[in-house]
mmCIF file of C-alpha atoms in Angstrom:
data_model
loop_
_atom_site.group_PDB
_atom_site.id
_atom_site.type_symbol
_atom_site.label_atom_id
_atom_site.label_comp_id
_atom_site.label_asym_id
_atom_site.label_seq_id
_atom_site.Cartn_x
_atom_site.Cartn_y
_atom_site.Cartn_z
ATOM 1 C CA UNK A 1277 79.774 231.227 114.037
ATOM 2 C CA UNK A 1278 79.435 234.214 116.646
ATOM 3 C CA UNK A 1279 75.697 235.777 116.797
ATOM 4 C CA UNK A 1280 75.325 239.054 114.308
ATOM 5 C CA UNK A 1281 72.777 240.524 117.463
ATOM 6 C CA UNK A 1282 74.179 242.273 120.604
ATOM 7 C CA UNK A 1283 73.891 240.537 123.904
ATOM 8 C CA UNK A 1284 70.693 242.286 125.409
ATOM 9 C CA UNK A 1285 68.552 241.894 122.482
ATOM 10 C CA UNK A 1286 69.813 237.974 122.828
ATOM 11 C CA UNK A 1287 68.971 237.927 126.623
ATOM 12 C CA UNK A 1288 65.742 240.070 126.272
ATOM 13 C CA UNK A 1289 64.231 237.235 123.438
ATOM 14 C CA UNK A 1290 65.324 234.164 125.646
ATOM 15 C CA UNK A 1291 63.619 236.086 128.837
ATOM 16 C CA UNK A 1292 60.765 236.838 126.823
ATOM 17 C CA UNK A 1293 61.273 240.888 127.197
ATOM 18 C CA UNK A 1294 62.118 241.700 123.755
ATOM 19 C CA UNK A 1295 59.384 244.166 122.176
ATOM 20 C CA UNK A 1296 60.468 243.698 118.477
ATOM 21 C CA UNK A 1297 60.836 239.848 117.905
ATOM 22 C CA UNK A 1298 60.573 240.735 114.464
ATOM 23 C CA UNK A 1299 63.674 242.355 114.238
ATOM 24 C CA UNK A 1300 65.391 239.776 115.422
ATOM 25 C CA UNK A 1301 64.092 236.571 114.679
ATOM 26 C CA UNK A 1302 63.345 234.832 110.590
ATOM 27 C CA UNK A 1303 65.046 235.607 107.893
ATOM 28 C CA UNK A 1304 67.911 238.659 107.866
ATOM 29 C CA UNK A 1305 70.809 239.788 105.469
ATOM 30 C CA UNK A 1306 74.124 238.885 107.264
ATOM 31 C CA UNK A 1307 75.819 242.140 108.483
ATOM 32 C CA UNK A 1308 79.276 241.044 107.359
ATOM 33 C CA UNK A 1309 78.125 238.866 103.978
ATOM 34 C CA UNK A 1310 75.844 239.192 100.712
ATOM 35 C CA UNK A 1311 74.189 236.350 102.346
ATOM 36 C CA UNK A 1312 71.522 235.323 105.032
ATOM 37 C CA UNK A 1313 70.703 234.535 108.448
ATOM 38 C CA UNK A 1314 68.053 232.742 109.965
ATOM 39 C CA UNK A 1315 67.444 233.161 113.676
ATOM 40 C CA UNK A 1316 64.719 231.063 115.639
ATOM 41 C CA UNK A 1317 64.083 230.516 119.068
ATOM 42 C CA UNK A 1318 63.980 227.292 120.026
ATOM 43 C CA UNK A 1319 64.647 226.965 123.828
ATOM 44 C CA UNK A 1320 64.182 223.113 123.956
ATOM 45 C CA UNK A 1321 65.537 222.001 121.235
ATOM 46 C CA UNK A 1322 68.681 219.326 120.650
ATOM 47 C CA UNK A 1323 69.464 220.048 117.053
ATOM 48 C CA UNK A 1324 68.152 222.553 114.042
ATOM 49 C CA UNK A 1325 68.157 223.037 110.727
ATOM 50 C CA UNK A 1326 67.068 225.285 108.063
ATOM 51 C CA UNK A 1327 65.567 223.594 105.309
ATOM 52 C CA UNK A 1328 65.031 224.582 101.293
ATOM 53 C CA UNK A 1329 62.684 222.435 99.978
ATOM 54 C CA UNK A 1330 62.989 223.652 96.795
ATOM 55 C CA UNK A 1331 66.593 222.683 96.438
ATOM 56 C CA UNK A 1332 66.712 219.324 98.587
ATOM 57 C CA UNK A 1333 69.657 221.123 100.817
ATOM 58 C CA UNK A 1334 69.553 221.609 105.066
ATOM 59 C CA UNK A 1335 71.846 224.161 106.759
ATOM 60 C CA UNK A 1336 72.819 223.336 110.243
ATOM 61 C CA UNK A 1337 72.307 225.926 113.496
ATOM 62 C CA UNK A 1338 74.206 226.701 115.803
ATOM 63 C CA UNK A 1339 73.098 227.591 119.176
ATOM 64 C CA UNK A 1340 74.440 231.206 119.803
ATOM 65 C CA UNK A 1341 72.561 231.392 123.460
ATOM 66 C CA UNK A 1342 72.275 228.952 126.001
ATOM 67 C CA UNK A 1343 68.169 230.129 126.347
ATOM 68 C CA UNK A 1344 67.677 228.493 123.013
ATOM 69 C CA UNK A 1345 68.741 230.898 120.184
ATOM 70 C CA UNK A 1346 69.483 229.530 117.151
ATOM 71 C CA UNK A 1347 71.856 230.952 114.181
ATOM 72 C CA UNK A 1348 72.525 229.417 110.619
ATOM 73 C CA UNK A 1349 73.824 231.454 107.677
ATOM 74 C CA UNK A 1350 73.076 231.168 104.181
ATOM 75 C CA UNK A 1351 74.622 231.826 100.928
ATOM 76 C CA UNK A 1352 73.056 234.944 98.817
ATOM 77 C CA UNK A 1353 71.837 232.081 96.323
ATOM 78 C CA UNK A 1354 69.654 230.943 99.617
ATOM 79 C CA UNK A 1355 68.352 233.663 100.814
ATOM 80 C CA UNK A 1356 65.029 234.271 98.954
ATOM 81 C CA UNK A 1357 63.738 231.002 99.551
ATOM 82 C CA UNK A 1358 60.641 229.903 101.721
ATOM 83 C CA UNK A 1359 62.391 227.901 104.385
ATOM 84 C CA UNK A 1360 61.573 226.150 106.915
ATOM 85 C CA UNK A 1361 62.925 224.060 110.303
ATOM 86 C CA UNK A 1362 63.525 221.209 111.114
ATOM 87 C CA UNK A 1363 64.363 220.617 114.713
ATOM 88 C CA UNK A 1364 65.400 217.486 117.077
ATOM 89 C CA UNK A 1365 63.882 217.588 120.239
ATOM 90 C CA UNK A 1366 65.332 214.081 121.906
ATOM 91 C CA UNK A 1367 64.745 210.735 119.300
ATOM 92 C CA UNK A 1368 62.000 213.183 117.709
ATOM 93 C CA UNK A 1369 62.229 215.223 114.319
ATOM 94 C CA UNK A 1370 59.434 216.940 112.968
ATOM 95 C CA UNK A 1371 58.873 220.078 110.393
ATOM 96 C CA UNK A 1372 58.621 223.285 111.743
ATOM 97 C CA UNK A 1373 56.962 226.561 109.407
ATOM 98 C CA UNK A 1374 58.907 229.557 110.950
ATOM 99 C CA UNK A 1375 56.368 232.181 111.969
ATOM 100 C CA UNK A 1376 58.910 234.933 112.334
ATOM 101 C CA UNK A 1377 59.335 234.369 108.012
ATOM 102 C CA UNK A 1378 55.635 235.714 107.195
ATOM 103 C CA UNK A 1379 55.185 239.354 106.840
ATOM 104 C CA UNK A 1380 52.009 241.310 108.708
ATOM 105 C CA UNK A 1381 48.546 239.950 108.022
ATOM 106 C CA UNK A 1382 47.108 243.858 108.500
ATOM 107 C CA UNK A 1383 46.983 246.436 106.080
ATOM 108 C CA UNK A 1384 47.291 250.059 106.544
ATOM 109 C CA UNK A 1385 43.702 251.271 105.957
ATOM 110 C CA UNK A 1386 42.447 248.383 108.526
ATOM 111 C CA UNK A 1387 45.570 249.845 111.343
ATOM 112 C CA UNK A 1388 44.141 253.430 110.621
ATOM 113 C CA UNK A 1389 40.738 252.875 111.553
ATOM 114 C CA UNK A 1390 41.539 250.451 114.404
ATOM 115 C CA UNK A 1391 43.893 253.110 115.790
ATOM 116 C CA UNK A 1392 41.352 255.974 115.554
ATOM 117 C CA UNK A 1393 38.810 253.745 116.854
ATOM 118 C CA UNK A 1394 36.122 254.203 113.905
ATOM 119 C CA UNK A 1395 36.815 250.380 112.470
ATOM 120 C CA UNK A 1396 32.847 249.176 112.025
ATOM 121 C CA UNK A 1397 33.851 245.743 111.451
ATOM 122 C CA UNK A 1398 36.850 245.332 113.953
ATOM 123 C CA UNK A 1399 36.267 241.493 114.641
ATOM 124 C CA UNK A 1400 36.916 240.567 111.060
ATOM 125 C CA UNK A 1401 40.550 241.650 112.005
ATOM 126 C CA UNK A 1402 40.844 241.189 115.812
ATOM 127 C CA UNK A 1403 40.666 237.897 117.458
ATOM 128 C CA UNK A 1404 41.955 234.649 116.000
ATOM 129 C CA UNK A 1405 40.920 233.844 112.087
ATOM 130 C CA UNK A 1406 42.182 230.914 110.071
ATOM 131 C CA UNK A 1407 44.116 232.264 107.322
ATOM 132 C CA UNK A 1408 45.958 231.031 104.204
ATOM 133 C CA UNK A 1409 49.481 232.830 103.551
ATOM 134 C CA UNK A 1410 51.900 232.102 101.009
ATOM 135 C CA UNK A 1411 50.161 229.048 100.496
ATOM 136 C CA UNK A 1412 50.405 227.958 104.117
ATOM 137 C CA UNK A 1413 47.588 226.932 106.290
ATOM 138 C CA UNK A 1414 47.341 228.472 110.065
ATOM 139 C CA UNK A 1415 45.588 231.382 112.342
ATOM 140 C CA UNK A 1416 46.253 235.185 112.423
ATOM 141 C CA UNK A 1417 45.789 236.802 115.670
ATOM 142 C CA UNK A 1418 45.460 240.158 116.268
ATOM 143 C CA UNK A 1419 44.727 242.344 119.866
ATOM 144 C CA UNK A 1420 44.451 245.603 121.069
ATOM 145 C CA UNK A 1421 46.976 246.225 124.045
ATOM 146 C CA UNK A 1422 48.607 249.487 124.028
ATOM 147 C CA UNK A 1423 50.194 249.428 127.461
ATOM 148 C CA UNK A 1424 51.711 246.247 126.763
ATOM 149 C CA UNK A 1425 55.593 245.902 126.659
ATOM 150 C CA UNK A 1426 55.313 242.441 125.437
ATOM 151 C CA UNK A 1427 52.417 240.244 124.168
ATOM 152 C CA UNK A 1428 52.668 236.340 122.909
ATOM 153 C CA UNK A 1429 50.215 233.685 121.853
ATOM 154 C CA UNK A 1430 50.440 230.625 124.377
ATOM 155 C CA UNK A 1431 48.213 227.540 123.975
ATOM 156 C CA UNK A 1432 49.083 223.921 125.231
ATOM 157 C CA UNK A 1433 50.992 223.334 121.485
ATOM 158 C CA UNK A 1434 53.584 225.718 122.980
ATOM 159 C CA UNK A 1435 53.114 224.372 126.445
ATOM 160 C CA UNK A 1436 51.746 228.009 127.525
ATOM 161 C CA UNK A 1437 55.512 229.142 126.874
ATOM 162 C CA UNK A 1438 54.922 233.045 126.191
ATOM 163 C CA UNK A 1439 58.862 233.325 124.754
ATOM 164 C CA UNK A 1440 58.365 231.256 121.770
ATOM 165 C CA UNK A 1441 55.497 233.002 119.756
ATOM 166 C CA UNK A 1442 56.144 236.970 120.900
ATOM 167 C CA UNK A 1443 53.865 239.112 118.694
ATOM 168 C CA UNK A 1444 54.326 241.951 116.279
ATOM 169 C CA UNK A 1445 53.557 245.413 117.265
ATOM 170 C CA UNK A 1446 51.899 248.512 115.548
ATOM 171 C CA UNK A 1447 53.309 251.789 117.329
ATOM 172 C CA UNK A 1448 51.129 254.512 117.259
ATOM 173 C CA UNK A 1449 47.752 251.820 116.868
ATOM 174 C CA UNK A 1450 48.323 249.510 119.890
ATOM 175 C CA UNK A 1451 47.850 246.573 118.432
ATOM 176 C CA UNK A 1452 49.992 242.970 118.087
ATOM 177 C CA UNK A 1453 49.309 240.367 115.522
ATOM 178 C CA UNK A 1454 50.978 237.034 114.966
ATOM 179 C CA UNK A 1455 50.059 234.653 111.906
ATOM 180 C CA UNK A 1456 51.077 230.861 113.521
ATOM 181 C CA UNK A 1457 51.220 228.680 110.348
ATOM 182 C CA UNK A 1458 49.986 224.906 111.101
ATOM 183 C CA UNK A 1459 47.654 226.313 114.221
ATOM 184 C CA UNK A 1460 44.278 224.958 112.906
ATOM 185 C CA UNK A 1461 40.645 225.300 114.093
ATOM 186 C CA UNK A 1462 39.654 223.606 117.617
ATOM 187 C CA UNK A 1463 43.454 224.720 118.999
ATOM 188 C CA UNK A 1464 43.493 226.974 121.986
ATOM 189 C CA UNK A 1465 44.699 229.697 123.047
ATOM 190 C CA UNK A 1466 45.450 232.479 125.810
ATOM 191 C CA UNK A 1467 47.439 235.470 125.777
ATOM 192 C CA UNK A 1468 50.671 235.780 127.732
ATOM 193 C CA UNK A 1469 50.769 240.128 128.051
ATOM 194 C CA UNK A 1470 53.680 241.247 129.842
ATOM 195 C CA UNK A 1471 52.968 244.577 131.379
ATOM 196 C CA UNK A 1472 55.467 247.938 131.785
ATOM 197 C CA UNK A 1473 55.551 246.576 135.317
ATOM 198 C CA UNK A 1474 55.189 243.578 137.332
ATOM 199 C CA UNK A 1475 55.120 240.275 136.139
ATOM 200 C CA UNK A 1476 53.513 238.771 132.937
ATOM 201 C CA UNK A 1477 49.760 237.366 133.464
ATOM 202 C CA UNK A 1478 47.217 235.256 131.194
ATOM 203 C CA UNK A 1479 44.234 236.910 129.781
ATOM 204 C CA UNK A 1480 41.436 235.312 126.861
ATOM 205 C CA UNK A 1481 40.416 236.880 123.889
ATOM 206 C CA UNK A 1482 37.741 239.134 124.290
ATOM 207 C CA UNK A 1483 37.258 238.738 120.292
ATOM 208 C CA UNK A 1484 37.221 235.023 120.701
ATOM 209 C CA UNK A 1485 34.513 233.492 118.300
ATOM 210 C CA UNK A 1486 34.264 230.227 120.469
ATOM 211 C CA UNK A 1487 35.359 229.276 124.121
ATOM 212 C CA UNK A 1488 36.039 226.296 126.627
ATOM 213 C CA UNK A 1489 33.140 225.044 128.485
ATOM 214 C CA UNK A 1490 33.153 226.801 132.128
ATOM 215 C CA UNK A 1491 35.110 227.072 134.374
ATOM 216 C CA UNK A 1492 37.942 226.512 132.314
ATOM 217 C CA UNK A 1493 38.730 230.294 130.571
ATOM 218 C CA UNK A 1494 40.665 229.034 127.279
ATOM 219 C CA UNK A 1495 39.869 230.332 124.064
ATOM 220 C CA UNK A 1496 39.023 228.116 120.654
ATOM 221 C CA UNK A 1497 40.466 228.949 117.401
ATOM 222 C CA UNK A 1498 36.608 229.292 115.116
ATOM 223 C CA UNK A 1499 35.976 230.127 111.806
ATOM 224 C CA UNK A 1500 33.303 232.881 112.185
ATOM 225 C CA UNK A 1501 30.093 231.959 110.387
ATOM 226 C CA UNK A 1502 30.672 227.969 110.858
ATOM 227 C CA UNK A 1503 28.070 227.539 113.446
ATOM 228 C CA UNK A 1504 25.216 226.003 112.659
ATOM 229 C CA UNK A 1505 22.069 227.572 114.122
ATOM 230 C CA UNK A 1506 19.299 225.690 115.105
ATOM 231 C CA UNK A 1507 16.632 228.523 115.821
ATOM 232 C CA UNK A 1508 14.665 229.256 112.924
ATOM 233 C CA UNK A 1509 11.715 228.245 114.179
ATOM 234 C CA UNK A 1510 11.802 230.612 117.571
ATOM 235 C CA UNK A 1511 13.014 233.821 114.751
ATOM 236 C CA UNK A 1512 9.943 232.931 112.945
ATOM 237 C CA UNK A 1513 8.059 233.096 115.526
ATOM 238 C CA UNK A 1514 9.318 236.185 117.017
ATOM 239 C CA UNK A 1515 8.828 237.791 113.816
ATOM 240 C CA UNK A 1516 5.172 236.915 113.991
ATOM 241 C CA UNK A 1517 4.658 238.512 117.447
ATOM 242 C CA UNK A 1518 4.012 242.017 118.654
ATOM 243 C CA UNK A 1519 6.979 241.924 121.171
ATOM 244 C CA UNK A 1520 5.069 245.903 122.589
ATOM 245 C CA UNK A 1521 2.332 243.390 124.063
ATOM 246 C CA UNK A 1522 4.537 240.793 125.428
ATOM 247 C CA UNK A 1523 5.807 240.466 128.815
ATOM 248 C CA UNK A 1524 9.672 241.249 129.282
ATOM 249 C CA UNK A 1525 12.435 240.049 131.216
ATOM 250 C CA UNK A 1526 15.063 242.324 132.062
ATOM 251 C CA UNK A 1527 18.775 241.219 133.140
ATOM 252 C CA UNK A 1528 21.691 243.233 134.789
ATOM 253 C CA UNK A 1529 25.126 242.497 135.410
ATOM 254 C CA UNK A 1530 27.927 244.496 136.287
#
């Protein structure tokens, strides 16, 4: 099998430079076939295949880069089906959902106001949220970084590894979203943002809905709304007091 993808896109993905993993990686039509080809990159991994459930059948892939790009074709029968991976790393084989298979998690009315910068409710879409699609459990993601030329979700499940989970982006709206299927509540996470210049740096979500005790800087995967509060009795109070004839503390920080 030769890759169906020219040689930079190829080296951009495996150096983590590509801007539009999308277009490249999941589920394609074959440029010289009726069929399909599934690219993933998996830049440890001894063996791969692409798996129909549905049908009981496993195509083999083929490396096509030595930075851990992976190539199998399928028949046009094949094609339409919701596949996943299974890949070898060593004696181990486990299940892998492909995130590059799942369309966007953002709609076009949410995009608008997010790009315009009226959204009123912009961390129901921005942050990390665990989210059902297709029937698969995992977290959408979803930040604002217009300057970026590259942005992944990295967490110790990837081994902080920003060129496996590279991010969709939104011209026009700045923003990149990435729905990780299996990534469950408690995981964290960072982002890896790789800038128009210099080198690529860590940053945490400043939509985060839960973080690592201090000093470490990680942020939690939380379902907003599953705290449990423990202060009703100082909010009843508070409503029962004429704050205008209490004392008040003032902080500053900068």
């Amino acid at each position: 099998m030769t890759t169906a993808i020219a040689e930079n896109d190829a080296l951009r993905l495996v150096r983590g430079e590509h801007p539009d993993p999308f277009r490249i990686l999941g589920l394609h039509r074959a440029r010289d076939s009726a069929g399909g080809v599934v690219r993933a990159l998996l830049p440890d991994a001894d063996a791969a295949w692409v798996v129909n459930a549905e049908a009981g059948t496993e195509t083999p892939m083929e490396r096509t880069h030595a930075g851990g790009l992976w190539e199998a074709e399928l028949s046009m029968q094949d094609r339409g089906y919701a596949y996943h991976l299974r890949v070898q790393h060593g004696d181990h084989v486990s299940a892998v959902e492909d995130p590059y298979r799942f369309g966007s998690t953002l709609g076009e009315l949410d995009l608008h106001l997010l790009g315009e910068g009226t959204h009123l409710r912009a961390y129901d879409i921005l942050g990390a949220h665990p989210f059902v699609m297709d029937g698969v459990q995992g977290t959408r993601f979803a930040v604002w970084a217009p300057g970026a030329r590259r942005v992944s979700v990295v967490g110790p499940w990837n081994v902080w590894d920003g060129r496996r989970t590279p991010m969709r982006f939104h011209p026009g709206v700045g923003i990149w979203e990435l729905f990780l299927p299996g990534l469950t509540e408690g995981a964290m996470y960072k982002y890896e943002i790789l800038p128009r210049q210099g080198p690529a740096f860590l940053k945490t979500d400043p939509f985060a809905f839960r973080m690592e005790l201090r000093p470490a800087t990680a942020a939690m995967v939380y379902r907003r709304g599953a705290y449990d509060w423990s202060d009703a009795e100082w909010l009843e109070q508070r409503r029962a007091t004429d704050a205008t004839r209490r004392p008040m503390t003032v902080y500053e920080v900068h």
